C-alpha cells in the first residue's frame, strides 16, 4: 500500500508493473485514471489548478488506503493524486488495487476513488478559455457514491 | 492557534494561514468562527454561510461543536472536490 501526492505526471503502465512485480499471488489488478475534462457543467474549460492541504491530504489518503485493505483481501494498492495547474486531457489521479481475485480488486478500486473524492482535502479551480476562474462545487452524486460504501463493507469482514 | 483557509475561503479572506490568540470565551469551533468573523468585514462575509463550511482540527475532520483549547491547528474550507 502506498500513496503519493505530487505535481508531476505518472506512467500508469510503469506503476502497475512496479506494484505487482514479484508477487505471483496477485491474480487481478484494476486501475482508475481521472483526467481533466474540457467541459464542466456546460462551460468550456481549458485548465484547472488543484489546491490541497499538505499534511492532511497524505494522512487522509493513507487512512482511505488502510480502510480498503481492511475491507478487501488486497495484495497491493496505490493512490497517486496530482496538484498544481493541469490542462484538459492531463491525468489527475491514479488508483490501483491488486488482489488474488478480480472481485476484490474491482470493488476496492471503486471504493478508493469514491471515498477519495469526498474525504481527501483537494479543491479544483477551473479556468475558462477567456481566463475567468471558478471553484468547482462538490456534487451530490459524489456524496451518494461515497455513501454506498458505508453499508457495503467489503468481503473480508462479510459473513 | 494556527488557522488555515483553503480554496475560495483563502481568496475571500485574503490569507492562507494565520496565527491567532483568541480570548478564553472561544472554547469550540463555532465560537472560534464567530470570533474570526467579527474581526473584519472580509472574514464576516467569507464565513457568513456556515452550511458551506467544512472544518478540520489537527488535520482530522471536526464539527462546529468540537472543543478547542487554543493550541490546535484549525482548517476552514469548502466541501472537497478532488479525484
PDB file of C-alpha atoms in Angstrom:
ATOM      1  CA  UNK A   1       0.000   0.000   0.000  1.00  0.00           C
ATOM      2  CA  UNK A   2       1.312   3.371  -0.959  1.00  0.00           C
ATOM      3  CA  UNK A   3       0.136   6.919  -1.522  1.00  0.00           C
ATOM      4  CA  UNK A   4       1.804   9.811  -3.350  1.00  0.00           C
ATOM      5  CA  UNK A   5       0.807  13.464  -3.680  1.00  0.00           C
ATOM      6  CA  UNK A   6       2.831  15.070  -6.433  1.00  0.00           C
ATOM      7  CA  UNK A   7       2.984  17.805  -9.044  1.00  0.00           C
ATOM      8  CA  UNK A   8       4.479  15.503 -11.700  1.00  0.00           C
ATOM      9  CA  UNK A   9       2.650  13.248 -14.149  1.00  0.00           C
ATOM     10  CA  UNK A  10       2.709   9.453 -13.723  1.00  0.00           C
ATOM     11  CA  UNK A  11       3.079   6.437 -16.037  1.00  0.00           C
ATOM     12  CA  UNK A  12       0.142   4.066 -15.473  1.00  0.00           C
ATOM     13  CA  UNK A  13       1.840   1.014 -17.019  1.00  0.00           C
ATOM     14  CA  UNK A  14       5.050   1.535 -15.089  1.00  0.00           C
ATOM     15  CA  UNK A  15       3.131   1.961 -11.825  1.00  0.00           C
ATOM     16  CA  UNK A  16       1.129  -1.252 -12.344  1.00  0.00           C
ATOM     17  CA  UNK A  17       4.315  -3.163 -13.195  1.00  0.00           C
ATOM     18  CA  UNK A  18       6.152  -1.817 -10.149  1.00  0.00           C
ATOM     19  CA  UNK A  19       3.225  -2.603  -7.862  1.00  0.00           C
ATOM     20  CA  UNK A  20       2.686  -6.187  -8.984  1.00  0.00           C
ATOM     21  CA  UNK A  21       6.184  -7.354  -9.937  1.00  0.00           C
ATOM     22  CA  UNK A  22       7.450 -10.217  -7.808  1.00  0.00           C
ATOM     23  CA  UNK A  23       4.080 -11.018  -6.222  1.00  0.00           C
ATOM     24  CA  UNK A  24       2.607 -14.070  -8.010  1.00  0.00           C
ATOM     25  CA  UNK A  25      -0.301 -14.292  -5.558  1.00  0.00           C
ATOM     26  CA  UNK A  26      -1.859 -11.310  -7.355  1.00  0.00           C
ATOM     27  CA  UNK A  27      -4.416 -12.595  -9.843  1.00  0.00           C
ATOM     28  CA  UNK A  28      -6.142  -9.351 -10.788  1.00  0.00           C
ATOM     29  CA  UNK A  29      -5.278  -5.668 -10.968  1.00  0.00           C
ATOM     30  CA  UNK A  30      -7.725  -2.843 -11.572  1.00  0.00           C
ATOM     31  CA  UNK A  31      -6.890   0.805 -12.062  1.00  0.00           C
ATOM     32  CA  UNK A  32      -8.791   4.064 -12.366  1.00  0.00           C
ATOM     33  CA  UNK A  33      -7.305   7.145 -14.016  1.00  0.00           C
ATOM     34  CA  UNK A  34      -9.023  10.523 -13.632  1.00  0.00           C
ATOM     35  CA  UNK A  35      -8.417  13.125 -16.366  1.00  0.00           C
ATOM     36  CA  UNK A  36      -9.087  16.855 -16.735  1.00  0.00           C
ATOM     37  CA  UNK A  37     -12.237  17.268 -18.869  1.00  0.00           C
ATOM     38  CA  UNK A  38     -12.626  20.149 -21.310  1.00  0.00           C
ATOM     39  CA  UNK A  39     -16.277  20.661 -20.332  1.00  0.00           C
ATOM     40  CA  UNK A  40     -17.748  21.116 -16.875  1.00  0.00           C
ATOM     41  CA  UNK A  41     -21.408  21.918 -16.191  1.00  0.00           C
ATOM     42  CA  UNK A  42     -21.779  23.062 -19.794  1.00  0.00           C
ATOM     43  CA  UNK A  43     -18.873  25.502 -19.532  1.00  0.00           C
ATOM     44  CA  UNK A  44     -15.762  25.129 -21.625  1.00  0.00           C
ATOM     45  CA  UNK A  45     -12.632  24.910 -19.507  1.00  0.00           C
ATOM     46  CA  UNK A  46      -9.054  24.879 -20.686  1.00  0.00           C
ATOM     47  CA  UNK A  47      -7.242  24.126 -17.445  1.00  0.00           C
ATOM     48  CA  UNK A  48      -7.603  23.787 -13.705  1.00  0.00           C
ATOM     49  CA  UNK A  49      -5.480  24.279 -10.624  1.00  0.00           C
ATOM     50  CA  UNK A  50      -5.679  21.740  -7.822  1.00  0.00           C
ATOM     51  CA  UNK A  51      -5.083  23.039  -4.331  1.00  0.00           C
ATOM     52  CA  UNK A  52      -4.672  20.722  -1.341  1.00  0.00           C
ATOM     53  CA  UNK A  53      -3.949  20.675   2.390  1.00  0.00           C
ATOM     54  CA  UNK A  54      -0.363  19.382   2.723  1.00  0.00           C
ATOM     55  CA  UNK A  55      -0.136  17.007   5.657  1.00  0.00           C
ATOM     56  CA  UNK A  56      -3.831  16.277   5.982  1.00  0.00           C
ATOM     57  CA  UNK A  57      -4.006  15.131   2.353  1.00  0.00           C
ATOM     58  CA  UNK A  58      -1.373  12.442   2.882  1.00  0.00           C
ATOM     59  CA  UNK A  59      -2.985  11.450   6.170  1.00  0.00           C
ATOM     60  CA  UNK A  60      -6.462  11.071   4.659  1.00  0.00           C
ATOM     61  CA  UNK A  61      -5.212   9.147   1.619  1.00  0.00           C
ATOM     62  CA  UNK A  62      -3.322   6.766   3.932  1.00  0.00           C
ATOM     63  CA  UNK A  63      -6.486   6.263   6.024  1.00  0.00           C
ATOM     64  CA  UNK A  64      -8.595   5.561   2.920  1.00  0.00           C
ATOM     65  CA  UNK A  65      -5.955   3.127   1.644  1.00  0.00           C
ATOM     66  CA  UNK A  66      -5.820   1.351   5.022  1.00  0.00           C
ATOM     67  CA  UNK A  67      -9.629   1.123   5.060  1.00  0.00           C
ATOM     68  CA  UNK A  68      -9.594  -0.615   1.648  1.00  0.00           C
ATOM     69  CA  UNK A  69      -7.063  -3.157   2.942  1.00  0.00           C
ATOM     70  CA  UNK A  70      -9.249  -3.727   5.975  1.00  0.00           C
ATOM     71  CA  UNK A  71     -12.328  -4.386   3.837  1.00  0.00           C
ATOM     72  CA  UNK A  72     -10.875  -6.440   0.968  1.00  0.00           C
ATOM     73  CA  UNK A  73      -8.083  -9.030   0.687  1.00  0.00           C
ATOM     74  CA  UNK A  74      -5.686  -6.795  -1.250  1.00  0.00           C
ATOM     75  CA  UNK A  75      -2.106  -7.740  -2.061  1.00  0.00           C
ATOM     76  CA  UNK A  76      -1.155  -4.218  -3.124  1.00  0.00           C
ATOM     77  CA  UNK A  77      -2.632  -0.777  -3.741  1.00  0.00           C
ATOM     78  CA  UNK A  78      -1.551   2.651  -4.866  1.00  0.00           C
ATOM     79  CA  UNK A  79      -3.068   6.131  -4.861  1.00  0.00           C
ATOM     80  CA  UNK A  80      -1.345   8.966  -6.747  1.00  0.00           C
ATOM     81  CA  UNK A  81      -3.027  12.388  -6.735  1.00  0.00           C
ATOM     82  CA  UNK A  82      -1.545  15.389  -8.538  1.00  0.00           C
ATOM     83  CA  UNK A  83      -1.809  19.052  -7.553  1.00  0.00           C
ATOM     84  CA  UNK A  84      -0.936  22.335  -9.256  1.00  0.00           C
ATOM     85  CA  UNK A  85      -2.028  23.527 -12.706  1.00  0.00           C
ATOM     86  CA  UNK A  86      -3.274  20.869 -15.137  1.00  0.00           C
ATOM     87  CA  UNK A  87      -4.609  21.217 -18.682  1.00  0.00           C
ATOM     88  CA  UNK A  88      -7.509  19.442 -20.383  1.00  0.00           C
ATOM     89  CA  UNK A  89      -6.539  15.823 -21.034  1.00  0.00           C
ATOM     90  CA  UNK A  90      -3.934  15.714 -18.260  1.00  0.00           C
ATOM     91  CA  UNK A  91      -4.023  12.885 -15.734  1.00  0.00           C
ATOM     92  CA  UNK A  92      -5.138  13.981 -12.243  1.00  0.00           C
ATOM     93  CA  UNK A  93      -5.427  10.827 -10.174  1.00  0.00           C
ATOM     94  CA  UNK A  94      -4.461   7.147 -10.307  1.00  0.00           C
ATOM     95  CA  UNK A  95      -5.898   4.391  -8.127  1.00  0.00           C
ATOM     96  CA  UNK A  96      -4.686   0.786  -8.378  1.00  0.00           C
ATOM     97  CA  UNK A  97      -5.947  -2.240  -6.445  1.00  0.00           C
ATOM     98  CA  UNK A  98      -4.404  -5.723  -6.746  1.00  0.00           C
ATOM     99  CA  UNK A  99      -5.849  -8.899  -5.262  1.00  0.00           C
ATOM    100  CA  UNK A 100      -5.761 -12.676  -5.767  1.00  0.00           C
ATOM    101  CA  UNK A 101      -9.247 -12.375  -7.335  1.00  0.00           C
ATOM    102  CA  UNK A 102     -10.885  -9.772  -9.541  1.00  0.00           C
ATOM    103  CA  UNK A 103     -13.988  -9.029  -7.474  1.00  0.00           C
ATOM    104  CA  UNK A 104     -11.993  -7.581  -4.595  1.00  0.00           C
ATOM    105  CA  UNK A 105      -9.770  -5.628  -6.998  1.00  0.00           C
ATOM    106  CA  UNK A 106     -12.748  -4.085  -8.824  1.00  0.00           C
ATOM    107  CA  UNK A 107     -14.643  -3.211  -5.657  1.00  0.00           C
ATOM    108  CA  UNK A 108     -11.632  -1.827  -3.802  1.00  0.00           C
ATOM    109  CA  UNK A 109     -10.639   0.352  -6.768  1.00  0.00           C
ATOM    110  CA  UNK A 110     -14.133   1.854  -6.921  1.00  0.00           C
ATOM    111  CA  UNK A 111     -14.172   2.339  -3.163  1.00  0.00           C
ATOM    112  CA  UNK A 112     -10.812   4.123  -3.198  1.00  0.00           C
ATOM    113  CA  UNK A 113     -11.815   6.689  -5.817  1.00  0.00           C
ATOM    114  CA  UNK A 114     -15.319   7.203  -4.354  1.00  0.00           C
ATOM    115  CA  UNK A 115     -14.001   7.873  -0.849  1.00  0.00           C
ATOM    116  CA  UNK A 116     -11.097   9.939  -2.063  1.00  0.00           C
ATOM    117  CA  UNK A 117     -13.444  12.352  -3.853  1.00  0.00           C
ATOM    118  CA  UNK A 118     -15.342  13.228  -0.689  1.00  0.00           C
ATOM    119  CA  UNK A 119     -12.694  12.725   2.019  1.00  0.00           C
ATOM    120  CA  UNK A 120      -9.356  13.935   0.642  1.00  0.00           C
ATOM    121  CA  UNK A 121      -8.787  17.707   1.014  1.00  0.00           C
ATOM    122  CA  UNK A 122      -8.393  18.814  -2.610  1.00  0.00           C
ATOM    123  CA  UNK A 123     -10.121  21.729  -4.333  1.00  0.00           C
ATOM    124  CA  UNK A 124     -10.345  22.434  -8.065  1.00  0.00           C
ATOM    125  CA  UNK A 125     -10.189  25.932  -9.556  1.00  0.00           C
ATOM    126  CA  UNK A 126     -11.306  25.832 -13.195  1.00  0.00           C
ATOM    127  CA  UNK A 127     -10.134  28.248 -15.872  1.00  0.00           C
ATOM    128  CA  UNK A 128     -12.401  29.084 -18.800  1.00  0.00           C
ATOM    129  CA  UNK A 129     -10.995  29.843 -22.254  1.00  0.00           C
ATOM    130  CA  UNK A 130     -11.431  33.569 -21.598  1.00  0.00           C
ATOM    131  CA  UNK A 131      -9.335  33.313 -18.436  1.00  0.00           C
ATOM    132  CA  UNK A 132     -12.229  33.539 -15.957  1.00  0.00           C
ATOM    133  CA  UNK A 133     -11.866  31.208 -12.990  1.00  0.00           C
ATOM    134  CA  UNK A 134     -14.387  29.464 -10.764  1.00  0.00           C
ATOM    135  CA  UNK A 135     -14.168  26.989  -7.876  1.00  0.00           C
ATOM    136  CA  UNK A 136     -15.730  23.642  -8.677  1.00  0.00           C
ATOM    137  CA  UNK A 137     -18.671  22.849  -6.390  1.00  0.00           C
ATOM    138  CA  UNK A 138     -18.977  19.495  -4.654  1.00  0.00           C
ATOM    139  CA  UNK A 139     -21.508  17.199  -6.314  1.00  0.00           C
ATOM    140  CA  UNK A 140     -24.303  15.363  -4.512  1.00  0.00           C
ATOM    141  CA  UNK A 141     -23.682  12.411  -6.832  1.00  0.00           C
ATOM    142  CA  UNK A 142     -20.173  12.138  -5.377  1.00  0.00           C
ATOM    143  CA  UNK A 143     -21.612  12.107  -1.846  1.00  0.00           C
ATOM    144  CA  UNK A 144     -24.067   9.393  -2.882  1.00  0.00           C
ATOM    145  CA  UNK A 145     -21.277   7.342  -4.477  1.00  0.00           C
ATOM    146  CA  UNK A 146     -19.253   7.557  -1.281  1.00  0.00           C
ATOM    147  CA  UNK A 147     -22.254   6.857   0.949  1.00  0.00           C
ATOM    148  CA  UNK A 148     -22.974   3.449  -0.563  1.00  0.00           C
ATOM    149  CA  UNK A 149     -19.659   2.235   0.873  1.00  0.00           C
ATOM    150  CA  UNK A 150     -20.969   2.971   4.352  1.00  0.00           C
ATOM    151  CA  UNK A 151     -23.155  -0.123   4.014  1.00  0.00           C
ATOM    152  CA  UNK A 152     -21.011  -2.183   1.600  1.00  0.00           C
ATOM    153  CA  UNK A 153     -18.175  -3.129   3.915  1.00  0.00           C
ATOM    154  CA  UNK A 154     -16.311  -5.384   1.531  1.00  0.00           C
ATOM    155  CA  UNK A 155     -15.610  -9.090   1.503  1.00  0.00           C
ATOM    156  CA  UNK A 156     -13.071  -9.555   4.272  1.00  0.00           C
ATOM    157  CA  UNK A 157     -15.447  -8.541   7.057  1.00  0.00           C
ATOM    158  CA  UNK A 158     -18.536 -10.054   5.437  1.00  0.00           C
ATOM    159  CA  UNK A 159     -20.066 -13.193   6.923  1.00  0.00           C
TER     160      UNK A 159
ATOM    161  CA  UNK B   1      -3.564  28.721  17.441  1.00  0.00           C
ATOM    162  CA  UNK B   2      -2.922  28.261  13.742  1.00  0.00           C
ATOM    163  CA  UNK B   3      -5.805  28.847  11.315  1.00  0.00           C
ATOM    164  CA  UNK B   4      -5.670  27.675   7.685  1.00  0.00           C
ATOM    165  CA  UNK B   5      -8.002  28.732   4.872  1.00  0.00           C
ATOM    166  CA  UNK B   6      -8.378  26.891   1.567  1.00  0.00           C
ATOM    167  CA  UNK B   7      -9.935  27.403  -1.868  1.00  0.00           C
ATOM    168  CA  UNK B   8     -12.411  30.325  -2.049  1.00  0.00           C
ATOM    169  CA  UNK B   9     -12.123  30.900   1.697  1.00  0.00           C
ATOM    170  CA  UNK B  10      -8.439  31.680   1.171  1.00  0.00           C
ATOM    171  CA  UNK B  11      -9.294  34.012  -1.708  1.00  0.00           C
ATOM    172  CA  UNK B  12     -12.097  35.840   0.094  1.00  0.00           C
ATOM    173  CA  UNK B  13     -10.240  36.277   3.372  1.00  0.00           C
ATOM    174  CA  UNK B  14      -7.062  37.176   1.503  1.00  0.00           C
ATOM    175  CA  UNK B  15      -4.838  34.885   3.596  1.00  0.00           C
ATOM    176  CA  UNK B  16      -3.878  31.203   3.562  1.00  0.00           C
ATOM    177  CA  UNK B  17      -2.846  30.915   7.180  1.00  0.00           C
ATOM    178  CA  UNK B  18      -2.505  32.970  10.326  1.00  0.00           C
ATOM    179  CA  UNK B  19      -1.569  32.582  13.971  1.00  0.00           C
ATOM    180  CA  UNK B  20      -4.215  33.897  16.341  1.00  0.00           C
ATOM    181  CA  UNK B  21      -4.701  34.193  20.091  1.00  0.00           C
ATOM    182  CA  UNK B  22      -8.450  34.076  20.636  1.00  0.00           C
ATOM    183  CA  UNK B  23      -9.964  35.079  24.000  1.00  0.00           C
ATOM    184  CA  UNK B  24     -10.891  32.453  26.585  1.00  0.00           C
ATOM    185  CA  UNK B  25     -14.515  32.631  25.523  1.00  0.00           C
ATOM    186  CA  UNK B  26     -13.513  30.709  22.382  1.00  0.00           C
ATOM    187  CA  UNK B  27     -13.980  27.101  23.501  1.00  0.00           C
ATOM    188  CA  UNK B  28     -15.136  25.357  20.339  1.00  0.00           C
ATOM    189  CA  UNK B  29     -15.114  25.687  16.562  1.00  0.00           C
ATOM    190  CA  UNK B  30     -18.415  27.599  16.448  1.00  0.00           C
ATOM    191  CA  UNK B  31     -17.194  30.291  18.852  1.00  0.00           C
ATOM    192  CA  UNK B  32     -13.862  30.467  17.010  1.00  0.00           C
ATOM    193  CA  UNK B  33     -15.653  31.123  13.711  1.00  0.00           C
ATOM    194  CA  UNK B  34     -17.820  33.801  15.382  1.00  0.00           C
ATOM    195  CA  UNK B  35     -14.693  35.457  16.773  1.00  0.00           C
ATOM    196  CA  UNK B  36     -12.883  35.343  13.402  1.00  0.00           C
ATOM    197  CA  UNK B  37     -15.923  36.916  11.705  1.00  0.00           C
ATOM    198  CA  UNK B  38     -16.205  39.934  13.977  1.00  0.00           C
ATOM    199  CA  UNK B  39     -12.583  40.969  13.319  1.00  0.00           C
ATOM    200  CA  UNK B  40     -13.196  42.437   9.878  1.00  0.00           C
ATOM    201  CA  UNK B  41     -15.823  42.575   7.089  1.00  0.00           C
ATOM    202  CA  UNK B  42     -13.902  40.308   4.680  1.00  0.00           C
ATOM    203  CA  UNK B  43     -13.941  37.471   7.216  1.00  0.00           C
ATOM    204  CA  UNK B  44     -17.569  38.138   8.155  1.00  0.00           C
ATOM    205  CA  UNK B  45     -18.530  37.771   4.503  1.00  0.00           C
ATOM    206  CA  UNK B  46     -16.308  34.760   3.750  1.00  0.00           C
ATOM    207  CA  UNK B  47     -17.548  32.867   6.809  1.00  0.00           C
ATOM    208  CA  UNK B  48     -21.173  34.043   6.642  1.00  0.00           C
ATOM    209  CA  UNK B  49     -22.703  30.807   5.341  1.00  0.00           C
ATOM    210  CA  UNK B  50     -21.582  28.083   7.739  1.00  0.00           C
ATOM    211  CA  UNK B  51     -23.593  25.444   5.858  1.00  0.00           C
ATOM    212  CA  UNK B  52     -20.924  25.518   3.134  1.00  0.00           C
ATOM    213  CA  UNK B  53     -18.082  25.421   5.646  1.00  0.00           C
ATOM    214  CA  UNK B  54     -16.069  22.302   6.482  1.00  0.00           C
ATOM    215  CA  UNK B  55     -13.595  22.163   9.333  1.00  0.00           C
ATOM    216  CA  UNK B  56     -10.601  20.092  10.394  1.00  0.00           C
ATOM    217  CA  UNK B  57      -8.930  20.246  13.811  1.00  0.00           C
ATOM    218  CA  UNK B  58      -5.360  18.945  13.932  1.00  0.00           C
ATOM    219  CA  UNK B  59      -5.883  17.536  10.418  1.00  0.00           C
ATOM    220  CA  UNK B  60      -8.933  15.451  11.410  1.00  0.00           C
ATOM    221  CA  UNK B  61     -12.451  16.292  10.247  1.00  0.00           C
ATOM    222  CA  UNK B  62     -14.337  18.045  13.009  1.00  0.00           C
ATOM    223  CA  UNK B  63     -17.668  19.747  13.627  1.00  0.00           C
ATOM    224  CA  UNK B  64     -18.751  23.125  14.940  1.00  0.00           C
ATOM    225  CA  UNK B  65     -19.137  21.769  18.469  1.00  0.00           C
ATOM    226  CA  UNK B  66     -15.627  20.260  18.543  1.00  0.00           C
ATOM    227  CA  UNK B  67     -13.902  21.633  21.661  1.00  0.00           C
ATOM    228  CA  UNK B  68     -10.720  23.723  21.361  1.00  0.00           C
ATOM    229  CA  UNK B  69      -8.069  24.515  23.958  1.00  0.00           C
ATOM    230  CA  UNK B  70      -6.207  27.166  21.970  1.00  0.00           C
ATOM    231  CA  UNK B  71      -3.244  25.091  20.776  1.00  0.00           C
ATOM    232  CA  UNK B  72      -4.809  23.392  17.761  1.00  0.00           C
ATOM    233  CA  UNK B  73      -4.322  23.722  14.029  1.00  0.00           C
ATOM    234  CA  UNK B  74      -7.778  24.579  12.672  1.00  0.00           C
ATOM    235  CA  UNK B  75      -8.521  24.494   8.940  1.00  0.00           C
ATOM    236  CA  UNK B  76     -11.621  26.020   7.323  1.00  0.00           C
ATOM    237  CA  UNK B  77     -12.571  25.095   3.759  1.00  0.00           C
ATOM    238  CA  UNK B  78     -15.466  24.429   1.355  1.00  0.00           C
ATOM    239  CA  UNK B  79     -16.598  20.866   0.507  1.00  0.00           C
ATOM    240  CA  UNK B  80     -13.781  18.996  -1.223  1.00  0.00           C
ATOM    241  CA  UNK B  81     -13.595  18.421  -4.972  1.00  0.00           C
ATOM    242  CA  UNK B  82     -10.639  16.135  -5.608  1.00  0.00           C
ATOM    243  CA  UNK B  83     -10.378  12.995  -7.693  1.00  0.00           C
TER     244      UNK B  83
END
